[in-house]
Short mmCIF file of C-alpha atoms in Angstrom, two decimals:
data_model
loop_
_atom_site.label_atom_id
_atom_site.label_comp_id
_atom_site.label_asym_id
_atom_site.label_seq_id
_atom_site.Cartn_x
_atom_site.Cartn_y
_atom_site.Cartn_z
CA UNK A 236 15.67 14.00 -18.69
CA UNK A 237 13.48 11.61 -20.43
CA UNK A 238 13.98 9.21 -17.47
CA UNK A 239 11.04 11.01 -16.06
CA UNK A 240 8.54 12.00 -18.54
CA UNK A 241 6.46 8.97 -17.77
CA UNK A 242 5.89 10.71 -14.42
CA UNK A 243 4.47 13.33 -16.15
CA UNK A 244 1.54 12.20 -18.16
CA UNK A 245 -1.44 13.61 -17.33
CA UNK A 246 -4.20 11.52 -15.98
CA UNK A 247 -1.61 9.42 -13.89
CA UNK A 248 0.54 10.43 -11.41
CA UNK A 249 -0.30 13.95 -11.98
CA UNK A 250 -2.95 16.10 -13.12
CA UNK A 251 -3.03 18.14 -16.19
CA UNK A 252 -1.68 21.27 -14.20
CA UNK A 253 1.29 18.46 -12.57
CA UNK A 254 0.25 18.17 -9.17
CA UNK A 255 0.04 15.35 -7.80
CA UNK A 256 -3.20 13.29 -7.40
CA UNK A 257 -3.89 12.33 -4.03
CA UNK A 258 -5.53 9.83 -2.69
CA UNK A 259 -7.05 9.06 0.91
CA UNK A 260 -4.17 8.12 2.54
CA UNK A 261 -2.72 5.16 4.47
CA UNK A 262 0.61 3.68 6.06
CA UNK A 263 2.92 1.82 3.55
CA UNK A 264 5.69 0.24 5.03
CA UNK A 265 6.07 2.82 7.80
CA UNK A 266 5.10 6.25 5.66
CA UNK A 267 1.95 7.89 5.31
CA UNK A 268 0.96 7.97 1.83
CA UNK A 269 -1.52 10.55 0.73
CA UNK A 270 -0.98 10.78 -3.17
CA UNK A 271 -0.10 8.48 -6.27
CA UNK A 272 3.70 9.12 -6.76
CA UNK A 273 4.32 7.96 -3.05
CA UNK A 274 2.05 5.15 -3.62
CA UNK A 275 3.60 3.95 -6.74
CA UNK A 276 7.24 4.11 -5.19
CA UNK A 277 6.27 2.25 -2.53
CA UNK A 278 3.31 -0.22 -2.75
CA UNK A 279 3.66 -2.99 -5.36
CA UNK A 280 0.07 -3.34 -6.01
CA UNK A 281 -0.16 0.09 -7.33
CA UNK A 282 -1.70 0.34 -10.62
CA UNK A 283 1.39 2.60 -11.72
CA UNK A 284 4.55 0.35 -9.95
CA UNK A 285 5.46 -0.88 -13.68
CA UNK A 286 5.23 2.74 -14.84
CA UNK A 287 9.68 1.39 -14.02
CA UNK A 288 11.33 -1.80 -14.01
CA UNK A 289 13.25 -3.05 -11.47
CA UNK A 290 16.23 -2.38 -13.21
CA UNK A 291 15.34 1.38 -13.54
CA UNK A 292 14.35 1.18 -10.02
CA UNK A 293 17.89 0.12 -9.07
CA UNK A 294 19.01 2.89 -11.11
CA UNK A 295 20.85 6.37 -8.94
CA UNK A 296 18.59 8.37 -10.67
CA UNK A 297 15.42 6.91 -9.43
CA UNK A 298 16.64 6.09 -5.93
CA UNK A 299 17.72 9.99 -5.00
CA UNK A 300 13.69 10.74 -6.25
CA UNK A 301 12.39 7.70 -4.13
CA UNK A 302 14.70 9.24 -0.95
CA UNK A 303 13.38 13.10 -1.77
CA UNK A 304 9.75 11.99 -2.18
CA UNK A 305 9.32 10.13 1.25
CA UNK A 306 11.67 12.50 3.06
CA UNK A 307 12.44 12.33 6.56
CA UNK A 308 9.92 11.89 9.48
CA UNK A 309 9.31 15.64 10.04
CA UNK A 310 8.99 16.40 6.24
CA UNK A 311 6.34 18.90 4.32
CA UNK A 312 5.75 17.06 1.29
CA UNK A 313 5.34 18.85 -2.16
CA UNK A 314 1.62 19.12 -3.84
CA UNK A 315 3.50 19.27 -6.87
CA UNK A 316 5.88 17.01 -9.32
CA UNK A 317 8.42 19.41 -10.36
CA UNK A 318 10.09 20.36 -7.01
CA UNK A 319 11.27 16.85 -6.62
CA UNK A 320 12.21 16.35 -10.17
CA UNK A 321 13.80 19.45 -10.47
CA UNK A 322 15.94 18.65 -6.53
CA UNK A 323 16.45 15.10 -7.97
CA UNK A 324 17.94 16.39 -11.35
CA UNK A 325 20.11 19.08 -9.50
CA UNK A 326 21.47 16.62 -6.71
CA UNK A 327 22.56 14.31 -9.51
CA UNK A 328 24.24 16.58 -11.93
CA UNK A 329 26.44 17.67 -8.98
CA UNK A 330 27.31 14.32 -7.52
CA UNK A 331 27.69 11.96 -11.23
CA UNK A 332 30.56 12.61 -13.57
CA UNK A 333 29.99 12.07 -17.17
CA UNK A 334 31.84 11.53 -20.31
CA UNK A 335 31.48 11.40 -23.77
CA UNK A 336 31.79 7.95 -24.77
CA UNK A 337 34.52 8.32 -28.41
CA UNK A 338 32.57 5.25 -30.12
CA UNK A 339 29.05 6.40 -29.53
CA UNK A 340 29.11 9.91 -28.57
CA UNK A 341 26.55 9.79 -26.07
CA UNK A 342 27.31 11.01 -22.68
CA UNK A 343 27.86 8.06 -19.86
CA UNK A 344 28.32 8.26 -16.32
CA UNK A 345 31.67 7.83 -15.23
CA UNK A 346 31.37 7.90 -11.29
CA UNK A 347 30.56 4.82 -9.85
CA UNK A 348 27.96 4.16 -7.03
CA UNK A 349 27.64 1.71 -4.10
CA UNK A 350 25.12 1.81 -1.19
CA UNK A 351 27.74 1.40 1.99
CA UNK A 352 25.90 -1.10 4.95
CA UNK A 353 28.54 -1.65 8.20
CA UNK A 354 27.51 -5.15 9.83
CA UNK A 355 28.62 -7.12 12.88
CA UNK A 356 30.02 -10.60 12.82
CA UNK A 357 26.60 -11.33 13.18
CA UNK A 358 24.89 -9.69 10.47
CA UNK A 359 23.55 -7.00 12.19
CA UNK A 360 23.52 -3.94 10.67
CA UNK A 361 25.09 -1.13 12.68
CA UNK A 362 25.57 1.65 9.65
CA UNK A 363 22.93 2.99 8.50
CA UNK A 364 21.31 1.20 11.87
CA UNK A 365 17.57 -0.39 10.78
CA UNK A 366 18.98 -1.30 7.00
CA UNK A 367 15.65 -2.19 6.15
CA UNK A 368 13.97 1.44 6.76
CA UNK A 369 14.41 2.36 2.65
CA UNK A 370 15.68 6.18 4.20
CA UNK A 371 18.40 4.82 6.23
CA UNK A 372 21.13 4.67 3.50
CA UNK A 373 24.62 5.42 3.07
CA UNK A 374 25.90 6.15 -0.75
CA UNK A 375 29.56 5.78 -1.58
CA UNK A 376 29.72 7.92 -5.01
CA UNK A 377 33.08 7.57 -6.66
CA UNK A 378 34.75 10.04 -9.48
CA UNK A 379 37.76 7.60 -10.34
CA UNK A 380 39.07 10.62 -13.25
CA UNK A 381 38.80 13.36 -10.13
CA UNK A 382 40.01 10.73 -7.49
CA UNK A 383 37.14 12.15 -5.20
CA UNK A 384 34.34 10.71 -3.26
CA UNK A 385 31.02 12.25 -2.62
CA UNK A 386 29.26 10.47 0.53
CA UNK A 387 25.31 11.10 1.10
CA UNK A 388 23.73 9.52 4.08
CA UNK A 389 20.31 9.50 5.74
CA UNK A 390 19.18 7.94 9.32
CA UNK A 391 15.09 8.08 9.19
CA UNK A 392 13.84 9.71 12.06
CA UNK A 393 14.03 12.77 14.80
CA UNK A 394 16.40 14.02 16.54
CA UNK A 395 14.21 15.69 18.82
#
């Protein structure tokens, strides 16, 4: 996917080998960030945030690799690029129809996608509880030519 070659230039995000460069680590917003790809997801003064828009960065595609990278509070992170491209490609494929489209012949999704928040009358958020941890979500994906929907959640945190 070409979505993701820009991830992959050497000298960036990843060496020339594609592992990821690290850095010396800090907290940002909540996670402990100890190379550049977290870094660049998460802190907007990271010399590679434009490396996407914020249109791409609204995009499925880029939010299932945001939610693999910072994983869950017990998670062993990757030293290298690929495993999380390759589970972000995978999870995808299996969850987002396409077609071809008869005018253009490309291939377009067909499934549509909405992030699912429960409130109170009050505006408190009671599903995914803490809406504004970016790993509590709840996707709604929708085949409308299958007539099926495909539901991924996460709640951040133990349960130990």
């Amino acid at each position: 996917m070409d979505f993701f070659d820009r991830l992959k230039e050497p000298g960036k995000l990843v060496t020339g080998k594609g592992r990821l460069k690290k850095n010396l680590g800090e907290q940002i917003n909540g996670f402990e960030v100890w190379d550049e790809l977290r870094r660049m997801l998460l802190d907007e003064e990271s010399e590679y945030w434009d490396l996407y828009s914020p249109v791409e960065r609204d995009e499925f595609i880029f939010q299932i690799l945001f939610h693999l990278c910072l994983g869950g509070e017990l998670c062993q992170y990757e030293d290298d690029l690929e495993p999380y491209l390759k589970a972000t490609k995978l999870l995808y494929k299996d969850v987002i129809s396409v077609s071809k489209d008869p005018e253009t012949q490309h291939i377009v999704p067909t499934s549509l996608v909405f992030k699912a928040v429960a409130k109170t009358k009050n505006g408190q958020s009671y599903f995914p509880f803490d809406e504004d941890n970016p790993q509590n979500f709840c996707y709604l994906i929708i085949d409308p030519v299958k007539r099926v929907v495909t539901v991924i959640i996460h709640q951040f945190g133990s349960s130990f």
